[in-house]
Amino acid sequence: LTFEVTASAIDLDSDTGVMVCFEDVSPLEQASQIRRDFVANVSHELRTPLTALLGFIETLRGPAKNDPAAQARFLEIMQREAHRMERLVRDLLSLSRVESEERMRPTARIDVAALLGSVARALGPLAAENGSTFLRTGPEEGVMVAGDEDQLRQVFTNLIENAVKYGAKGGDIGIAIETFRESKGFGGPAVDIAITDQGPGIAQVHLPRLTERFYRVDSHRSREMGGTGLGLAIVKHIVTRHRGRLRIESEPGQGSRFTVSLPLG
Ligand code: ADP
């Protein structure tokens, strides 16, 4: 707990005295600490590719000026670093847009089953590259929720992309959709969308922190796969905006399951 203590001299009619107020400012302290950490993380994430770009530009203008083979190699790395920055800026913008809209309930009628199919088709080539197969179960259309199509597309894209990136090479990826007439916690009908992979899984200690911004279990692998560390934070915000829930279940060696539950209708 962090206390802020304010003291003031008071004069109640003829009695004089001192009033001391204790106010618990821990939540405010925490919020500003989270903001400071976020700015520090963003700066670090941007500075790393920027430093690499500046270094390579200097080399291209100097030692590698007359070396076409080195130039080609360095340009390729520079392009990769620039793409990394582009992805980071794109995810930061998404996060800030979702946060600013969090209190506004989305109202469009969206068919999540059809949307899930469209996302799976779009990610087909990525899965094929990894030798993974999508296994779909549940209805292919006609599951309506009140939602924001672009944001729900982003949720399914991030979860399926993660399943491909962190799942087993050549493994199956389950994409299941199931409706419930009465779902606990929603007080009415709901739909569960579950993405399952056969990857190495995630140790229990990490599970509660996965949706924190920039939290990665294995930073090296995340960066190598082009991750920004913001995907699940964005998913969590969007699901919350849709009055839904995100459940993460995983065990090392057993793969992972990410389930999004949304109220129907
Ligand atoms: P990233 O851009 O690093 O993929 P995310 O926010 O999408 O960021 O995910 C955070 C971290 O959670 C990842 O870096 C990875 O360590 C872990 N993770 C996410 N999805 C999976 C999965 N399906 N299997 C194993 N680990 C995962």
PDB file of C-alpha atoms and ligand atoms in Angstrom:
ATOM      1  CA  LEU A   1       0.000   0.000   0.000  1.00  0.00           C
ATOM      2  CA  THR A   2       1.140   3.547  -0.655  1.00  0.00           C
ATOM      3  CA  PHE A   3      -0.312   6.257   1.566  1.00  0.00           C
ATOM      4  CA  GLU A   4      -0.468   9.928   0.924  1.00  0.00           C
ATOM      5  CA  VAL A   5      -0.743  11.794   4.190  1.00  0.00           C
ATOM      6  CA  THR A   6      -2.237  15.255   4.329  1.00  0.00           C
ATOM      7  CA  ALA A   7      -2.398  17.241   7.537  1.00  0.00           C
ATOM      8  CA  SER A   8      -4.228  20.486   8.091  1.00  0.00           C
ATOM      9  CA  ALA A   9      -4.848  22.710  11.053  1.00  0.00           C
ATOM     10  CA  ILE A  10      -8.569  23.083  11.745  1.00  0.00           C
ATOM     11  CA  ASP A  11     -10.585  25.394  13.889  1.00  0.00           C
ATOM     12  CA  LEU A  12     -14.000  23.920  14.743  1.00  0.00           C
ATOM     13  CA  ASP A  13     -15.765  26.810  16.557  1.00  0.00           C
ATOM     14  CA  SER A  14     -13.480  27.462  19.442  1.00  0.00           C
ATOM     15  CA  ASP A  15     -11.708  24.056  19.444  1.00  0.00           C
ATOM     16  CA  THR A  16      -8.497  23.963  17.534  1.00  0.00           C
ATOM     17  CA  GLY A  17      -6.670  20.875  16.426  1.00  0.00           C
ATOM     18  CA  VAL A  18      -5.007  19.035  13.667  1.00  0.00           C
ATOM     19  CA  MET A  19      -6.662  16.655  11.213  1.00  0.00           C
ATOM     20  CA  VAL A  20      -4.520  14.009   9.541  1.00  0.00           C
ATOM     21  CA  CYS A  21      -5.939  12.213   6.500  1.00  0.00           C
ATOM     22  CA  PHE A  22      -4.575   8.947   5.164  1.00  0.00           C
ATOM     23  CA  GLU A  23      -5.471   8.217   1.587  1.00  0.00           C
ATOM     24  CA  ASP A  24      -4.602   4.970  -0.132  1.00  0.00           C
ATOM     25  CA  VAL A  25      -3.093   6.027  -3.461  1.00  0.00           C
ATOM     26  CA  SER A  26      -1.811   2.556  -4.419  1.00  0.00           C
ATOM     27  CA  PRO A  27      -4.116   2.219  -7.481  1.00  0.00           C
ATOM     28  CA  LEU A  28      -2.963   5.623  -8.789  1.00  0.00           C
ATOM     29  CA  GLU A  29       0.668   4.735  -8.119  1.00  0.00           C
ATOM     30  CA  GLN A  30       0.189   1.418  -9.891  1.00  0.00           C
ATOM     31  CA  ALA A  31      -1.463   3.064 -12.905  1.00  0.00           C
ATOM     32  CA  SER A  32       1.328   5.578 -13.311  1.00  0.00           C
ATOM     33  CA  GLN A  33       3.956   2.848 -12.848  1.00  0.00           C
ATOM     34  CA  ILE A  34       2.263   0.784 -15.598  1.00  0.00           C
ATOM     35  CA  ARG A  35       2.275   3.873 -17.852  1.00  0.00           C
ATOM     36  CA  ARG A  36       5.962   4.511 -17.166  1.00  0.00           C
ATOM     37  CA  ASP A  37       6.846   0.864 -17.863  1.00  0.00           C
ATOM     38  CA  PHE A  38       4.825   0.967 -21.091  1.00  0.00           C
ATOM     39  CA  VAL A  39       6.637   4.067 -22.390  1.00  0.00           C
ATOM     40  CA  ALA A  40      10.000   2.526 -21.450  1.00  0.00           C
ATOM     41  CA  ASN A  41       9.061  -0.720 -23.264  1.00  0.00           C
ATOM     42  CA  VAL A  42       7.865   1.071 -26.401  1.00  0.00           C
ATOM     43  CA  SER A  43      11.038   3.161 -26.497  1.00  0.00           C
ATOM     44  CA  HIS A  44      13.196   0.078 -26.128  1.00  0.00           C
ATOM     45  CA  GLU A  45      11.256  -1.884 -28.782  1.00  0.00           C
ATOM     46  CA  LEU A  46      11.564   1.001 -31.267  1.00  0.00           C
ATOM     47  CA  ARG A  47      15.166   1.822 -30.489  1.00  0.00           C
ATOM     48  CA  THR A  48      16.466  -1.688 -31.168  1.00  0.00           C
ATOM     49  CA  PRO A  49      15.521  -1.809 -34.893  1.00  0.00           C
ATOM     50  CA  LEU A  50      16.308   1.886 -35.285  1.00  0.00           C
ATOM     51  CA  THR A  51      19.846   1.404 -33.965  1.00  0.00           C
ATOM     52  CA  ALA A  52      20.331  -1.514 -36.362  1.00  0.00           C
ATOM     53  CA  LEU A  53      19.068   0.589 -39.305  1.00  0.00           C
ATOM     54  CA  LEU A  54      21.375   3.490 -38.488  1.00  0.00           C
ATOM     55  CA  GLY A  55      24.348   1.127 -38.124  1.00  0.00           C
ATOM     56  CA  PHE A  56      23.705  -0.503 -41.497  1.00  0.00           C
ATOM     57  CA  ILE A  57      23.203   2.850 -43.246  1.00  0.00           C
ATOM     58  CA  GLU A  58      26.593   3.952 -41.961  1.00  0.00           C
ATOM     59  CA  THR A  59      28.193   0.704 -43.175  1.00  0.00           C
ATOM     60  CA  LEU A  60      26.551   1.010 -46.598  1.00  0.00           C
ATOM     61  CA  ARG A  61      27.874   4.531 -46.985  1.00  0.00           C
ATOM     62  CA  GLY A  62      31.365   3.552 -45.800  1.00  0.00           C
ATOM     63  CA  PRO A  63      33.021   0.129 -45.718  1.00  0.00           C
ATOM     64  CA  ALA A  64      30.408  -1.626 -47.910  1.00  0.00           C
ATOM     65  CA  LYS A  65      30.240   1.134 -50.518  1.00  0.00           C
ATOM     66  CA  ASN A  66      31.797  -0.990 -53.247  1.00  0.00           C
ATOM     67  CA  ASP A  67      30.698  -4.440 -52.105  1.00  0.00           C
ATOM     68  CA  PRO A  68      27.448  -5.445 -53.889  1.00  0.00           C
ATOM     69  CA  ALA A  69      27.158  -8.794 -52.057  1.00  0.00           C
ATOM     70  CA  ALA A  70      27.375  -7.121 -48.627  1.00  0.00           C
ATOM     71  CA  GLN A  71      24.989  -4.395 -49.776  1.00  0.00           C
ATOM     72  CA  ALA A  72      22.344  -6.946 -50.761  1.00  0.00           C
ATOM     73  CA  ARG A  73      22.709  -8.748 -47.426  1.00  0.00           C
ATOM     74  CA  PHE A  74      22.517  -5.554 -45.378  1.00  0.00           C
ATOM     75  CA  LEU A  75      19.520  -4.235 -47.321  1.00  0.00           C
ATOM     76  CA  GLU A  76      17.672  -7.455 -46.564  1.00  0.00           C
ATOM     77  CA  ILE A  77      18.326  -7.068 -42.835  1.00  0.00           C
ATOM     78  CA  MET A  78      17.327  -3.389 -43.001  1.00  0.00           C
ATOM     79  CA  GLN A  79      14.055  -4.323 -44.659  1.00  0.00           C
ATOM     80  CA  ARG A  80      13.348  -6.870 -41.913  1.00  0.00           C
ATOM     81  CA  GLU A  81      14.051  -4.312 -39.182  1.00  0.00           C
ATOM     82  CA  ALA A  82      11.867  -1.696 -40.901  1.00  0.00           C
ATOM     83  CA  HIS A  83       9.025  -4.247 -41.103  1.00  0.00           C
ATOM     84  CA  ARG A  84       9.470  -4.943 -37.399  1.00  0.00           C
ATOM     85  CA  MET A  85       9.003  -1.242 -36.651  1.00  0.00           C
ATOM     86  CA  GLU A  86       6.001  -1.100 -38.961  1.00  0.00           C
ATOM     87  CA  ARG A  87       4.317  -4.024 -37.151  1.00  0.00           C
ATOM     88  CA  LEU A  88       5.009  -2.448 -33.781  1.00  0.00           C
ATOM     89  CA  VAL A  89       3.503   0.900 -34.803  1.00  0.00           C
ATOM     90  CA  ARG A  90       0.489  -0.910 -36.331  1.00  0.00           C
ATOM     91  CA  ASP A  91      -0.125  -2.870 -33.094  1.00  0.00           C
ATOM     92  CA  LEU A  92       0.347   0.230 -30.920  1.00  0.00           C
ATOM     93  CA  LEU A  93      -2.263   2.050 -32.987  1.00  0.00           C
ATOM     94  CA  SER A  94      -4.668  -0.902 -32.740  1.00  0.00           C
ATOM     95  CA  LEU A  95      -4.199  -1.037 -28.991  1.00  0.00           C
ATOM     96  CA  SER A  96      -4.809   2.674 -28.558  1.00  0.00           C
ATOM     97  CA  ARG A  97      -7.906   2.576 -30.820  1.00  0.00           C
ATOM     98  CA  VAL A  98      -9.387  -0.384 -28.929  1.00  0.00           C
ATOM     99  CA  GLU A  99      -8.670   1.263 -25.580  1.00  0.00           C
ATOM    100  CA  SER A 100     -10.334   4.507 -26.597  1.00  0.00           C
ATOM    101  CA  GLU A 101     -13.448   2.609 -27.728  1.00  0.00           C
ATOM    102  CA  GLU A 102     -13.588   0.255 -24.764  1.00  0.00           C
ATOM    103  CA  ARG A 103     -16.650   1.910 -23.206  1.00  0.00           C
ATOM    104  CA  MET A 104     -18.607   1.962 -26.456  1.00  0.00           C
ATOM    105  CA  ARG A 105     -20.455  -1.309 -27.013  1.00  0.00           C
ATOM    106  CA  PRO A 106     -20.194  -2.580 -30.594  1.00  0.00           C
ATOM    107  CA  THR A 107     -23.643  -2.999 -32.158  1.00  0.00           C
ATOM    108  CA  ALA A 108     -23.277  -4.444 -35.691  1.00  0.00           C
ATOM    109  CA  ARG A 109     -24.712  -7.951 -36.206  1.00  0.00           C
ATOM    110  CA  ILE A 110     -21.786 -10.228 -37.006  1.00  0.00           C
ATOM    111  CA  ASP A 111     -21.799 -13.901 -38.014  1.00  0.00           C
ATOM    112  CA  VAL A 112     -18.763 -15.143 -36.057  1.00  0.00           C
ATOM    113  CA  ALA A 113     -18.875 -18.617 -37.635  1.00  0.00           C
ATOM    114  CA  ALA A 114     -18.598 -17.159 -41.142  1.00  0.00           C
ATOM    115  CA  LEU A 115     -15.951 -14.683 -39.977  1.00  0.00           C
ATOM    116  CA  LEU A 116     -13.884 -17.494 -38.452  1.00  0.00           C
ATOM    117  CA  GLY A 117     -14.030 -19.348 -41.789  1.00  0.00           C
ATOM    118  CA  SER A 118     -12.869 -16.252 -43.640  1.00  0.00           C
ATOM    119  CA  VAL A 119      -9.914 -15.771 -41.236  1.00  0.00           C
ATOM    120  CA  ALA A 120      -8.952 -19.465 -41.556  1.00  0.00           C
ATOM    121  CA  ARG A 121      -8.974 -19.165 -45.372  1.00  0.00           C
ATOM    122  CA  ALA A 122      -6.818 -16.023 -45.233  1.00  0.00           C
ATOM    123  CA  LEU A 123      -4.293 -17.778 -42.968  1.00  0.00           C
ATOM    124  CA  GLY A 124      -4.261 -20.974 -45.049  1.00  0.00           C
ATOM    125  CA  PRO A 125      -0.972 -20.097 -46.811  1.00  0.00           C
ATOM    126  CA  LEU A 126       0.763 -19.353 -43.472  1.00  0.00           C
ATOM    127  CA  ALA A 127      -0.388 -22.700 -42.074  1.00  0.00           C
ATOM    128  CA  ALA A 128       0.728 -24.486 -45.252  1.00  0.00           C
ATOM    129  CA  GLU A 129       4.177 -22.900 -44.926  1.00  0.00           C
ATOM    130  CA  ASN A 130       4.422 -24.468 -41.465  1.00  0.00           C
ATOM    131  CA  GLY A 131       2.940 -27.791 -42.606  1.00  0.00           C
ATOM    132  CA  SER A 132       0.002 -27.262 -40.204  1.00  0.00           C
ATOM    133  CA  THR A 133      -3.578 -28.350 -40.861  1.00  0.00           C
ATOM    134  CA  PHE A 134      -6.674 -26.518 -39.656  1.00  0.00           C
ATOM    135  CA  LEU A 135      -9.341 -28.815 -38.192  1.00  0.00           C
ATOM    136  CA  ARG A 136     -12.669 -27.009 -38.026  1.00  0.00           C
ATOM    137  CA  THR A 137     -15.605 -28.172 -35.933  1.00  0.00           C
ATOM    138  CA  GLY A 138     -19.006 -26.598 -35.305  1.00  0.00           C
ATOM    139  CA  PRO A 139     -21.328 -24.535 -37.494  1.00  0.00           C
ATOM    140  CA  GLU A 140     -19.886 -22.810 -40.574  1.00  0.00           C
ATOM    141  CA  GLU A 141     -22.363 -19.938 -40.445  1.00  0.00           C
ATOM    142  CA  GLY A 142     -25.347 -18.475 -38.648  1.00  0.00           C
ATOM    143  CA  VAL A 143     -23.838 -17.666 -35.213  1.00  0.00           C
ATOM    144  CA  MET A 144     -24.734 -14.034 -34.599  1.00  0.00           C
ATOM    145  CA  VAL A 145     -23.207 -11.691 -32.017  1.00  0.00           C
ATOM    146  CA  ALA A 146     -23.287  -7.933 -31.516  1.00  0.00           C
ATOM    147  CA  GLY A 147     -19.790  -6.957 -32.521  1.00  0.00           C
ATOM    148  CA  ASP A 148     -17.229  -5.022 -34.482  1.00  0.00           C
ATOM    149  CA  GLU A 149     -16.198  -7.055 -37.527  1.00  0.00           C
ATOM    150  CA  ASP A 150     -12.663  -5.657 -37.927  1.00  0.00           C
ATOM    151  CA  GLN A 151     -11.901  -6.147 -34.241  1.00  0.00           C
ATOM    152  CA  LEU A 152     -13.268  -9.709 -34.084  1.00  0.00           C
ATOM    153  CA  ARG A 153     -11.311 -10.506 -37.238  1.00  0.00           C
ATOM    154  CA  GLN A 154      -8.212  -9.282 -35.427  1.00  0.00           C
ATOM    155  CA  VAL A 155      -8.958 -11.494 -32.390  1.00  0.00           C
ATOM    156  CA  PHE A 156      -9.285 -14.650 -34.513  1.00  0.00           C
ATOM    157  CA  THR A 157      -6.288 -13.690 -36.664  1.00  0.00           C
ATOM    158  CA  ASN A 158      -4.011 -13.115 -33.658  1.00  0.00           C
ATOM    159  CA  LEU A 159      -5.023 -16.381 -31.968  1.00  0.00           C
ATOM    160  CA  ILE A 160      -4.742 -18.531 -35.094  1.00  0.00           C
ATOM    161  CA  GLU A 161      -1.451 -16.866 -36.105  1.00  0.00           C
ATOM    162  CA  ASN A 162      -0.070 -17.616 -32.626  1.00  0.00           C
ATOM    163  CA  ALA A 163      -1.212 -21.242 -32.907  1.00  0.00           C
ATOM    164  CA  VAL A 164       0.701 -21.510 -36.197  1.00  0.00           C
ATOM    165  CA  LYS A 165       3.772 -19.590 -34.929  1.00  0.00           C
ATOM    166  CA  TYR A 166       4.125 -21.372 -31.590  1.00  0.00           C
ATOM    167  CA  GLY A 167       2.403 -24.663 -32.476  1.00  0.00           C
ATOM    168  CA  ALA A 168       4.179 -27.824 -33.600  1.00  0.00           C
ATOM    169  CA  LYS A 169       5.573 -27.824 -37.116  1.00  0.00           C
ATOM    170  CA  GLY A 170       3.297 -30.060 -39.159  1.00  0.00           C
ATOM    171  CA  GLY A 171       0.785 -30.247 -36.278  1.00  0.00           C
ATOM    172  CA  ASP A 172      -2.995 -29.853 -36.247  1.00  0.00           C
ATOM    173  CA  ILE A 173      -4.673 -26.620 -35.230  1.00  0.00           C
ATOM    174  CA  GLY A 174      -8.197 -26.956 -33.883  1.00  0.00           C
ATOM    175  CA  ILE A 175     -10.685 -24.205 -34.712  1.00  0.00           C
ATOM    176  CA  ALA A 176     -13.870 -25.030 -32.843  1.00  0.00           C
ATOM    177  CA  ILE A 177     -17.065 -23.069 -32.437  1.00  0.00           C
ATOM    178  CA  GLU A 178     -19.793 -24.151 -30.029  1.00  0.00           C
ATOM    179  CA  THR A 179     -22.982 -22.429 -28.904  1.00  0.00           C
ATOM    180  CA  PHE A 180     -24.623 -22.728 -25.489  1.00  0.00           C
ATOM    181  CA  ARG A 181     -28.240 -21.897 -24.689  1.00  0.00           C
ATOM    182  CA  GLU A 182     -27.336 -20.882 -21.197  1.00  0.00           C
ATOM    183  CA  SER A 183     -23.775 -20.039 -20.356  1.00  0.00           C
ATOM    184  CA  LYS A 184     -22.504 -19.599 -16.830  1.00  0.00           C
ATOM    185  CA  GLY A 185     -21.557 -15.993 -16.202  1.00  0.00           C
ATOM    186  CA  PHE A 186     -23.413 -14.584 -19.200  1.00  0.00           C
ATOM    187  CA  GLY A 187     -26.940 -15.268 -17.927  1.00  0.00           C
ATOM    188  CA  GLY A 188     -28.028 -16.198 -21.439  1.00  0.00           C
ATOM    189  CA  PRO A 189     -26.913 -17.823 -24.676  1.00  0.00           C
ATOM    190  CA  ALA A 190     -23.231 -17.634 -25.598  1.00  0.00           C
ATOM    191  CA  VAL A 191     -20.684 -18.930 -28.060  1.00  0.00           C
ATOM    192  CA  ASP A 192     -17.227 -20.397 -27.389  1.00  0.00           C
ATOM    193  CA  ILE A 193     -14.557 -20.112 -30.059  1.00  0.00           C
ATOM    194  CA  ALA A 194     -11.558 -22.290 -29.189  1.00  0.00           C
ATOM    195  CA  ILE A 195      -8.184 -22.332 -30.947  1.00  0.00           C
ATOM    196  CA  THR A 196      -6.067 -25.337 -29.984  1.00  0.00           C
ATOM    197  CA  ASP A 197      -2.505 -26.192 -30.959  1.00  0.00           C
ATOM    198  CA  GLN A 198      -0.104 -29.071 -30.378  1.00  0.00           C
ATOM    199  CA  GLY A 199       2.895 -26.885 -29.564  1.00  0.00           C
ATOM    200  CA  PRO A 200       5.187 -27.099 -26.535  1.00  0.00           C
ATOM    201  CA  GLY A 201       2.571 -25.389 -24.323  1.00  0.00           C
ATOM    202  CA  ILE A 202       3.070 -22.713 -21.696  1.00  0.00           C
ATOM    203  CA  ALA A 203       4.063 -23.159 -18.039  1.00  0.00           C
ATOM    204  CA  GLN A 204       1.349 -22.228 -15.512  1.00  0.00           C
ATOM    205  CA  VAL A 205       3.367 -19.334 -14.050  1.00  0.00           C
ATOM    206  CA  HIS A 206       3.144 -17.450 -17.340  1.00  0.00           C
ATOM    207  CA  LEU A 207      -0.580 -17.887 -17.984  1.00  0.00           C
ATOM    208  CA  PRO A 208      -1.916 -14.955 -15.897  1.00  0.00           C
ATOM    209  CA  ARG A 209       0.590 -12.555 -17.479  1.00  0.00           C
ATOM    210  CA  LEU A 210       0.232 -13.504 -21.161  1.00  0.00           C
ATOM    211  CA  THR A 211      -2.191 -10.661 -21.926  1.00  0.00           C
ATOM    212  CA  GLU A 212       0.136  -8.005 -20.472  1.00  0.00           C
ATOM    213  CA  ARG A 213       1.680  -5.726 -23.051  1.00  0.00           C
ATOM    214  CA  PHE A 214       5.107  -6.932 -24.202  1.00  0.00           C
ATOM    215  CA  TYR A 215       4.967 -10.037 -21.996  1.00  0.00           C
ATOM    216  CA  ARG A 216       6.651 -12.897 -23.833  1.00  0.00           C
ATOM    217  CA  VAL A 217       7.490 -16.374 -22.601  1.00  0.00           C
ATOM    218  CA  ASP A 218      10.432 -16.670 -24.958  1.00  0.00           C
ATOM    219  CA  SER A 219      11.489 -13.252 -26.263  1.00  0.00           C
ATOM    220  CA  HIS A 220      13.951 -14.649 -28.757  1.00  0.00           C
ATOM    221  CA  ARG A 221      11.376 -16.948 -30.368  1.00  0.00           C
ATOM    222  CA  SER A 222       8.715 -14.209 -30.399  1.00  0.00           C
ATOM    223  CA  ARG A 223      11.040 -11.761 -32.178  1.00  0.00           C
ATOM    224  CA  GLU A 224      12.242 -14.412 -34.577  1.00  0.00           C
ATOM    225  CA  MET A 225       8.612 -15.102 -35.512  1.00  0.00           C
ATOM    226  CA  GLY A 226       7.987 -11.383 -36.062  1.00  0.00           C
ATOM    227  CA  GLY A 227       5.993 -10.943 -32.833  1.00  0.00           C
ATOM    228  CA  THR A 228       5.487  -7.570 -31.173  1.00  0.00           C
ATOM    229  CA  GLY A 229       4.395  -8.904 -27.768  1.00  0.00           C
ATOM    230  CA  LEU A 230       1.118  -6.972 -28.107  1.00  0.00           C
ATOM    231  CA  GLY A 231      -1.125  -9.535 -29.846  1.00  0.00           C
ATOM    232  CA  LEU A 232      -2.779 -11.034 -26.775  1.00  0.00           C
ATOM    233  CA  ALA A 233      -3.108  -7.621 -25.058  1.00  0.00           C
ATOM    234  CA  ILE A 234      -5.100  -6.477 -28.110  1.00  0.00           C
ATOM    235  CA  VAL A 235      -7.188  -9.683 -28.027  1.00  0.00           C
ATOM    236  CA  LYS A 236      -7.993  -9.174 -24.345  1.00  0.00           C
ATOM    237  CA  HIS A 237      -9.098  -5.559 -24.840  1.00  0.00           C
ATOM    238  CA  ILE A 238     -11.319  -6.414 -27.810  1.00  0.00           C
ATOM    239  CA  VAL A 239     -12.930  -9.352 -26.021  1.00  0.00           C
ATOM    240  CA  THR A 240     -13.616  -7.168 -22.965  1.00  0.00           C
ATOM    241  CA  ARG A 241     -15.199  -4.525 -25.198  1.00  0.00           C
ATOM    242  CA  HIS A 242     -17.528  -7.268 -26.499  1.00  0.00           C
ATOM    243  CA  ARG A 243     -18.468  -8.220 -22.904  1.00  0.00           C
ATOM    244  CA  GLY A 244     -16.751 -11.543 -23.511  1.00  0.00           C
ATOM    245  CA  ARG A 245     -14.065 -13.612 -21.806  1.00  0.00           C
ATOM    246  CA  LEU A 246     -10.705 -15.036 -22.791  1.00  0.00           C
ATOM    247  CA  ARG A 247      -9.651 -18.321 -21.208  1.00  0.00           C
ATOM    248  CA  ILE A 248      -6.127 -19.710 -21.662  1.00  0.00           C
ATOM    249  CA  GLU A 249      -5.403 -23.340 -20.840  1.00  0.00           C
ATOM    250  CA  SER A 250      -2.041 -24.936 -21.384  1.00  0.00           C
ATOM    251  CA  GLU A 251       0.354 -27.490 -20.044  1.00  0.00           C
ATOM    252  CA  PRO A 252       3.966 -27.930 -21.045  1.00  0.00           C
ATOM    253  CA  GLY A 253       4.176 -30.680 -23.643  1.00  0.00           C
ATOM    254  CA  GLN A 254       0.395 -30.756 -24.126  1.00  0.00           C
ATOM    255  CA  GLY A 255      -0.237 -27.767 -26.406  1.00  0.00           C
ATOM    256  CA  SER A 256      -2.446 -24.765 -25.652  1.00  0.00           C
ATOM    257  CA  ARG A 257      -6.073 -23.772 -25.942  1.00  0.00           C
ATOM    258  CA  PHE A 258      -7.290 -20.177 -26.196  1.00  0.00           C
ATOM    259  CA  THR A 259     -11.070 -19.856 -25.797  1.00  0.00           C
ATOM    260  CA  VAL A 260     -13.038 -16.700 -26.493  1.00  0.00           C
ATOM    261  CA  SER A 261     -16.581 -16.679 -25.081  1.00  0.00           C
ATOM    262  CA  LEU A 262     -19.039 -14.087 -26.369  1.00  0.00           C
ATOM    263  CA  PRO A 263     -22.680 -13.430 -25.510  1.00  0.00           C
ATOM    264  CA  LEU A 264     -24.988 -14.366 -28.405  1.00  0.00           C
ATOM    265  CA  GLY A 265     -27.523 -12.101 -30.007  1.00  0.00           C
TER     266      GLY A 265
HETATM  267  P1  ADP B   1       3.844 -12.122 -29.736  1.00  0.00           P
HETATM  268  O1  ADP B   1       3.788 -10.991 -30.683  1.00  0.00           O
HETATM  269  O2  ADP B   1       5.148 -12.236 -29.017  1.00  0.00           O
HETATM  270  O3  ADP B   1       3.395 -13.401 -30.349  1.00  0.00           O
HETATM  271  P2  ADP B   1       1.429 -12.218 -28.073  1.00  0.00           P
HETATM  272  O4  ADP B   1       0.883 -11.156 -27.180  1.00  0.00           O
HETATM  273  O5  ADP B   1       0.564 -12.667 -29.216  1.00  0.00           O
HETATM  274  O6  ADP B   1       2.830 -11.690 -28.569  1.00  0.00           O
HETATM  275  O7  ADP B   1       1.773 -13.473 -27.177  1.00  0.00           O
HETATM  276  C1  ADP B   1       2.530 -13.280 -25.998  1.00  0.00           C
HETATM  277  C2  ADP B   1       3.406 -14.493 -25.736  1.00  0.00           C
HETATM  278  O8  ADP B   1       2.574 -15.599 -25.391  1.00  0.00           O
HETATM  279  C3  ADP B   1       4.220 -14.940 -26.938  1.00  0.00           C
HETATM  280  O9  ADP B   1       5.441 -14.243 -27.025  1.00  0.00           O
HETATM  281  C4  ADP B   1       4.428 -16.419 -26.632  1.00  0.00           C
HETATM  282  O10 ADP B   1       5.538 -16.563 -25.765  1.00  0.00           O
HETATM  283  C5  ADP B   1       3.164 -16.815 -25.848  1.00  0.00           C
HETATM  284  N1  ADP B   1       2.170 -17.506 -26.697  1.00  0.00           N
HETATM  285  C6  ADP B   1       1.117 -16.951 -27.335  1.00  0.00           C
HETATM  286  N2  ADP B   1       0.385 -17.876 -27.981  1.00  0.00           N
HETATM  287  C7  ADP B   1       0.995 -19.062 -27.747  1.00  0.00           C
HETATM  288  C8  ADP B   1       0.731 -20.432 -28.134  1.00  0.00           C
HETATM  289  N3  ADP B   1      -0.303 -20.749 -28.896  1.00  0.00           N
HETATM  290  N4  ADP B   1       1.591 -21.385 -27.677  1.00  0.00           N
HETATM  291  C9  ADP B   1       2.649 -21.085 -26.891  1.00  0.00           C
HETATM  292  N5  ADP B   1       2.955 -19.815 -26.495  1.00  0.00           N
HETATM  293  C10 ADP B   1       2.140 -18.814 -26.914  1.00  0.00           C
END
